[in-house]
Amino acid sequence: MFVHRFALPVAVWGALVCVAAVAASGCGGAFGSDGPTATATSTPRPTATPTPEAPDLTIFRGFLFPLAGACLPESDALMPNAPREYRGGVHEGVDFYGYDNCTEIVADTTVLAPKDGIVVRSDLDYTDLTEEELAAANERIANGGANDFDIIDLFRGRQVWIDHGKGIITRYAHLSGIAEGITEGARVAAGQPVAYVGDSGTPESLSNPGQETHLHWELRVGETFLGAALPPAEVREIYGRVFEPLD
């Protein structure tokens, strides 16, 4: 299948190809083997190098925004791979706030599935962050544990994860609630309500409820997130293509 480059910069194209390969089978395995190896007792015969099949980059297109009428934020600080100096890490998703995303976003705004998929996590039994949990987390952060998975997961609050196949999972965090029928193993369709915007897991949910109401949305590919290690302009270019409709 022929896949054009969508007129992307070379560096962005290369990143997408690698991520597409990871989603399929790993960057190395996506481009064929090295061919036969000569031995001391045989004369190697010329072999044709197989033409590698182009990774299917359409897996990164045709997503709906997870909020009706939304757009990408203008601030790079709300985009993937933005520095998070307070914990010596980076932001792994897109933050959708009401002031920078083309639509009204308030508590309990409906969150939508961006593509068909299967629910693989649904925090139906979530309990709100407590002062004791926050204090314990802050102590671990002070001792260098800011980027431990369970610490980051704690601060993401109530979550839903959807598996879209080919190694792609979307995550929805800080939710106020989960839509009816969104249980682990449930199939969802693009545009279907899956949850509601909130501020769960944020320290502000204790100190100033409502101040950090927003949706944190991640597009995961294998063990990483789309846009990892790329500069802001390239991240924005990639995510702009993610939300373009398929031809």
C-alpha positions as a LaTeX table, in Angstrom:
\begin{tabular}{lrrr}
\hline
Residue & $x$ (\AA) & $y$ (\AA) & $z$ (\AA) \\
\hline
Met1 & 0.00 & 0.00 & 0.00 \\
Phe2 & 1.35 & 3.42 & $-0.94$ \\
Val3 & 1.42 & 5.93 & 1.91 \\
His4 & 2.38 & 9.50 & 1.09 \\
Arg5 & 4.31 & 11.73 & 3.46 \\
Phe6 & 1.49 & 14.20 & 4.08 \\
Ala7 & 4.09 & 16.92 & 3.30 \\
Leu8 & 5.64 & 16.51 & 6.76 \\
Pro9 & 9.20 & 17.60 & 7.59 \\
Val10 & 11.76 & 14.80 & 7.25 \\
Ala11 & 12.35 & 14.59 & 11.01 \\
Val12 & 8.65 & 14.29 & 11.74 \\
Trp13 & 8.19 & 11.69 & 9.00 \\
Gly14 & 11.06 & 9.64 & 10.43 \\
Ala15 & 9.58 & 9.78 & 13.91 \\
Leu16 & 6.17 & 8.63 & 12.69 \\
Val17 & 7.68 & 5.79 & 10.69 \\
Cys18 & 9.58 & 4.56 & 13.74 \\
Val19 & 6.55 & 4.81 & 16.00 \\
Ala20 & 4.40 & 3.03 & 13.41 \\
Ala21 & 6.98 & 0.28 & 13.29 \\
Val22 & 7.00 & 0.04 & 17.09 \\
Ala23 & 3.22 & $-0.28$ & 17.05 \\
Ala24 & 3.51 & $-3.13$ & 14.58 \\
Ser25 & 6.59 & $-5.08$ & 15.63 \\
Gly26 & 9.50 & $-2.84$ & 16.60 \\
Cys27 & 11.61 & $-0.49$ & 14.48 \\
Gly28 & 14.21 & $-3.11$ & 13.58 \\
Gly29 & 11.75 & $-5.79$ & 12.58 \\
Ala30 & 9.66 & $-3.49$ & 10.44 \\
Phe31 & 12.19 & $-3.21$ & 7.68 \\
Gly32 & 13.03 & $-6.82$ & 6.86 \\
Ser33 & 15.98 & $-9.07$ & 7.68 \\
Asp34 & 19.61 & $-8.79$ & 6.59 \\
Gly35 & 19.36 & $-11.70$ & 4.10 \\
Pro36 & 21.51 & $-14.81$ & 3.90 \\
Thr37 & 25.02 & $-14.91$ & 5.36 \\
Ala38 & 27.93 & $-16.40$ & 3.41 \\
Thr39 & 29.84 & $-19.35$ & 4.89 \\
Ala40 & 33.41 & $-20.51$ & 4.36 \\
Thr41 & 32.27 & $-23.49$ & 2.28 \\
Ser42 & 29.84 & $-21.80$ & $-0.07$ \\
Thr43 & 29.85 & $-18.94$ & $-2.51$ \\
Pro44 & 27.17 & $-16.41$ & $-1.68$ \\
Arg45 & 24.69 & $-15.84$ & $-4.43$ \\
Pro46 & 23.36 & $-12.38$ & $-5.18$ \\
Thr47 & 19.96 & $-11.91$ & $-3.62$ \\
Ala48 & 17.43 & $-9.21$ & $-4.25$ \\
Thr49 & 16.81 & $-6.97$ & $-1.28$ \\
Pro50 & 13.08 & $-7.05$ & $-0.58$ \\
Thr51 & 11.33 & $-3.71$ & $-0.71$ \\
Pro52 & 10.09 & $-2.94$ & 2.81 \\
Glu53 & 6.38 & $-2.37$ & 3.17 \\
Ala54 & 5.65 & 1.18 & 4.21 \\
Pro55 & 4.27 & 1.42 & 7.76 \\
Asp56 & 0.57 & 2.20 & 7.82 \\
Leu57 & 0.60 & 5.79 & 9.02 \\
Thr58 & $-3.18$ & 5.99 & 8.78 \\
Ile59 & $-3.22$ & 4.49 & 12.27 \\
Phe60 & $-2.25$ & 7.98 & 13.46 \\
Arg61 & $-5.03$ & 9.77 & 11.59 \\
Gly62 & $-8.80$ & 9.96 & 11.75 \\
Phe63 & $-9.05$ & 10.55 & 15.51 \\
Leu64 & $-11.90$ & 12.64 & 16.86 \\
Phe65 & $-11.14$ & 15.20 & 19.53 \\
Pro66 & $-12.09$ & 13.77 & 22.93 \\
Leu67 & $-14.28$ & 16.82 & 23.59 \\
Ala68 & $-16.90$ & 18.18 & 21.19 \\
Gly69 & $-15.69$ & 21.30 & 19.40 \\
Ala70 & $-12.20$ & 21.13 & 20.87 \\
Cys71 & $-8.89$ & 21.99 & 19.22 \\
Leu72 & $-5.25$ & 21.68 & 20.22 \\
Pro73 & $-4.12$ & 24.22 & 22.82 \\
Glu74 & $-2.06$ & 27.17 & 21.63 \\
Ser75 & 0.34 & 26.80 & 24.56 \\
Asp76 & 3.13 & 24.27 & 24.04 \\
Ala77 & 3.18 & 23.82 & 27.83 \\
Leu78 & $-0.09$ & 21.89 & 27.50 \\
Met79 & 1.23 & 19.59 & 24.75 \\
Pro80 & 3.12 & 16.27 & 24.92 \\
Asn81 & 6.83 & 16.38 & 25.75 \\
Ala82 & 6.56 & 19.78 & 27.45 \\
Pro83 & 9.07 & 19.99 & 30.33 \\
Arg84 & 7.81 & 19.44 & 33.85 \\
Glu85 & 10.72 & 20.86 & 35.78 \\
Tyr86 & 9.09 & 20.41 & 39.19 \\
Arg87 & 9.52 & 16.65 & 38.81 \\
Gly88 & 12.37 & 16.49 & 36.33 \\
Gly89 & 10.18 & 14.89 & 33.67 \\
Val90 & 7.96 & 15.73 & 30.72 \\
His91 & 4.24 & 16.00 & 30.06 \\
Glu92 & 2.98 & 12.89 & 28.28 \\
Gly93 & $-0.36$ & 14.10 & 26.94 \\
Val94 & $-2.53$ & 17.01 & 25.85 \\
Asp95 & $-4.27$ & 19.12 & 28.49 \\
Phe96 & $-7.70$ & 20.42 & 27.47 \\
Tyr97 & $-8.74$ & 23.49 & 29.49 \\
Gly98 & $-11.70$ & 25.74 & 28.86 \\
Tyr99 & $-9.52$ & 28.77 & 28.10 \\
Asp100 & $-7.28$ & 27.39 & 25.33 \\
Asn101 & $-9.13$ & 24.68 & 23.45 \\
Cys102 & $-11.83$ & 26.32 & 21.26 \\
Thr103 & $-14.77$ & 25.16 & 23.37 \\
Glu104 & $-16.27$ & 25.46 & 26.82 \\
Ile105 & $-14.79$ & 22.87 & 29.17 \\
Val106 & $-16.20$ & 22.74 & 32.69 \\
Ala107 & $-16.74$ & 20.11 & 35.34 \\
Asp108 & $-18.74$ & 17.15 & 33.97 \\
Thr109 & $-18.24$ & 18.08 & 30.30 \\
Thr110 & $-18.69$ & 14.85 & 28.33 \\
Val111 & $-15.53$ & 13.06 & 27.18 \\
Leu112 & $-15.76$ & 11.14 & 23.90 \\
Ala113 & $-13.96$ & 8.12 & 22.47 \\
Pro114 & $-11.80$ & 9.34 & 19.56 \\
Lys115 & $-11.90$ & 6.00 & 17.71 \\
Asp116 & $-13.45$ & 2.56 & 18.03 \\
Gly117 & $-11.79$ & 0.44 & 20.69 \\
Ile118 & $-11.99$ & $-1.73$ & 23.77 \\
Val119 & $-11.90$ & $-0.38$ & 27.32 \\
Val120 & $-8.88$ & $-1.80$ & 29.18 \\
Arg121 & $-9.12$ & 0.32 & 32.34 \\
Ser122 & $-12.10$ & 1.92 & 34.01 \\
Asp123 & $-11.68$ & 3.29 & 37.54 \\
Leu124 & $-15.25$ & 2.69 & 38.66 \\
Asp125 & $-14.14$ & 2.17 & 42.26 \\
Tyr126 & $-11.95$ & 5.27 & 42.39 \\
Thr127 & $-11.71$ & 7.09 & 45.72 \\
Asp128 & $-10.76$ & 10.75 & 45.89 \\
Leu129 & $-7.23$ & 11.80 & 46.75 \\
Thr130 & $-6.79$ & 12.35 & 50.50 \\
Glu131 & $-4.54$ & 14.71 & 52.44 \\
Glu132 & $-2.65$ & 11.66 & 53.79 \\
Glu133 & $-2.02$ & 10.30 & 50.27 \\
Leu134 & $-0.87$ & 13.71 & 49.08 \\
Ala135 & 1.53 & 14.09 & 52.01 \\
Ala136 & 2.99 & 10.62 & 51.44 \\
Ala137 & 3.38 & 11.32 & 47.70 \\
Asn138 & 5.09 & 14.65 & 48.37 \\
Glu139 & 7.54 & 12.91 & 50.70 \\
Arg140 & 8.45 & 10.41 & 48.00 \\
Ile141 & 8.78 & 13.21 & 45.46 \\
Ala142 & 11.19 & 14.98 & 47.78 \\
Asn143 & 13.24 & 11.77 & 47.90 \\
Gly144 & 13.47 & 11.49 & 44.12 \\
Gly145 & 10.36 & 9.46 & 43.32 \\
Ala146 & 8.51 & 12.09 & 41.29 \\
Asn147 & 8.49 & 10.02 & 38.11 \\
Asp148 & 7.61 & 6.67 & 39.67 \\
Phe149 & 4.65 & 5.18 & 37.83 \\
Asp150 & 2.43 & 4.92 & 40.91 \\
Ile151 & 3.08 & 8.55 & 41.85 \\
Ile152 & 2.21 & 9.83 & 38.37 \\
Asp153 & $-0.77$ & 7.48 & 38.27 \\
Leu154 & $-1.99$ & 8.82 & 41.63 \\
Phe155 & $-1.96$ & 12.38 & 40.32 \\
Arg156 & $-3.83$ & 11.38 & 37.15 \\
Gly157 & $-6.83$ & 10.60 & 39.34 \\
Arg158 & $-9.84$ & 8.71 & 37.99 \\
Gln159 & $-9.02$ & 7.27 & 34.56 \\
Val160 & $-10.31$ & 5.40 & 31.52 \\
Trp161 & $-7.98$ & 3.71 & 29.01 \\
Ile162 & $-9.09$ & 2.54 & 25.55 \\
Asp163 & $-7.17$ & 0.09 & 23.36 \\
His164 & $-7.55$ & 0.96 & 19.66 \\
Gly165 & $-5.41$ & $-1.90$ & 18.35 \\
Lys166 & $-1.96$ & $-1.89$ & 16.72 \\
Gly167 & $-0.34$ & $-0.92$ & 20.01 \\
Ile168 & $-2.32$ & 2.33 & 20.39 \\
Ile169 & $-4.01$ & 3.19 & 23.69 \\
Thr170 & $-5.66$ & 6.46 & 24.66 \\
Arg171 & $-5.84$ & 7.52 & 28.30 \\
Tyr172 & $-8.26$ & 9.97 & 29.94 \\
Ala173 & $-7.34$ & 11.42 & 33.34 \\
His174 & $-8.67$ & 13.70 & 36.13 \\
Leu175 & $-12.19$ & 12.49 & 35.41 \\
Ser176 & $-15.15$ & 13.41 & 37.60 \\
Gly177 & $-17.04$ & 10.28 & 36.57 \\
Ile178 & $-17.33$ & 7.47 & 34.05 \\
Ala179 & $-20.18$ & 7.02 & 31.58 \\
Glu180 & $-22.66$ & 4.17 & 31.95 \\
Gly181 & $-21.49$ & 0.92 & 30.41 \\
Ile182 & $-17.80$ & 1.87 & 30.29 \\
Thr183 & $-16.38$ & $-1.18$ & 31.99 \\
Glu184 & $-13.23$ & $-3.19$ & 31.27 \\
Gly185 & $-13.75$ & $-5.23$ & 28.13 \\
Ala186 & $-16.57$ & $-3.04$ & 26.79 \\
Arg187 & $-16.41$ & $-2.08$ & 23.13 \\
Val188 & $-16.79$ & 1.61 & 22.34 \\
Ala189 & $-17.43$ & 3.46 & 19.09 \\
Ala190 & $-15.87$ & 6.70 & 17.90 \\
Gly191 & $-17.80$ & 9.62 & 19.37 \\
Gln192 & $-19.36$ & 7.58 & 22.18 \\
Pro193 & $-19.43$ & 9.22 & 25.65 \\
Val194 & $-16.96$ & 7.48 & 27.94 \\
Ala195 & $-16.44$ & 9.84 & 30.89 \\
Tyr196 & $-16.73$ & 13.37 & 32.30 \\
Val197 & $-14.17$ & 16.13 & 32.87 \\
Gly198 & $-13.03$ & 16.79 & 36.42 \\
Asp199 & $-10.01$ & 17.55 & 38.58 \\
Ser200 & $-9.54$ & 14.22 & 40.37 \\
Gly201 & $-6.01$ & 13.42 & 41.45 \\
Thr202 & $-4.80$ & 17.01 & 41.37 \\
Pro203 & $-3.56$ & 18.59 & 44.61 \\
Glu204 & $-5.95$ & 21.45 & 43.87 \\
Ser205 & $-8.87$ & 19.05 & 44.19 \\
Leu206 & $-8.11$ & 19.29 & 47.91 \\
Ser207 & $-6.85$ & 22.86 & 48.28 \\
Asn208 & $-8.99$ & 24.68 & 45.71 \\
Pro209 & $-11.58$ & 22.41 & 44.08 \\
Gly210 & $-12.41$ & 23.34 & 40.50 \\
Gln211 & $-9.24$ & 25.35 & 39.82 \\
Glu212 & $-7.63$ & 22.53 & 37.81 \\
Thr213 & $-10.71$ & 21.21 & 36.03 \\
His214 & $-9.48$ & 19.85 & 32.70 \\
Leu215 & $-9.00$ & 16.70 & 30.66 \\
His216 & $-5.55$ & 15.16 & 30.45 \\
Trp217 & $-5.52$ & 13.02 & 27.28 \\
Glu218 & $-2.71$ & 10.71 & 26.21 \\
Leu219 & $-2.04$ & 8.90 & 22.95 \\
Arg220 & 0.18 & 5.95 & 23.88 \\
Val221 & 2.12 & 3.86 & 21.38 \\
Gly222 & 3.71 & 0.72 & 22.77 \\
Glu223 & 5.64 & 1.72 & 25.89 \\
Thr224 & 5.80 & 5.44 & 25.15 \\
Phe225 & 3.65 & 8.36 & 24.04 \\
Leu226 & 3.32 & 9.91 & 20.60 \\
Gly227 & 5.71 & 12.85 & 20.38 \\
Ala228 & 8.27 & 11.60 & 22.91 \\
Ala229 & 11.67 & 13.32 & 22.60 \\
Leu230 & 10.52 & 15.64 & 19.79 \\
Pro231 & 10.66 & 19.47 & 19.83 \\
Pro232 & 7.40 & 21.42 & 20.22 \\
Ala233 & 6.91 & 22.33 & 16.55 \\
Glu234 & 7.21 & 18.69 & 15.45 \\
Val235 & 4.92 & 17.48 & 18.23 \\
Arg236 & 2.29 & 20.01 & 17.16 \\
Glu237 & 2.66 & 18.97 & 13.51 \\
Ile238 & 2.15 & 15.30 & 14.37 \\
Tyr239 & $-0.88$ & 15.90 & 16.58 \\
Gly240 & $-2.39$ & 18.18 & 13.96 \\
Arg241 & $-2.34$ & 15.20 & 11.60 \\
Val242 & $-3.76$ & 12.87 & 14.24 \\
Phe243 & $-7.05$ & 14.77 & 14.22 \\
Glu244 & $-7.31$ & 15.09 & 10.45 \\
Pro245 & $-10.04$ & 12.95 & 8.87 \\
Leu246 & $-9.05$ & 10.01 & 6.73 \\
Asp247 & $-9.35$ & 10.63 & 3.00 \\
\hline
\end{tabular}
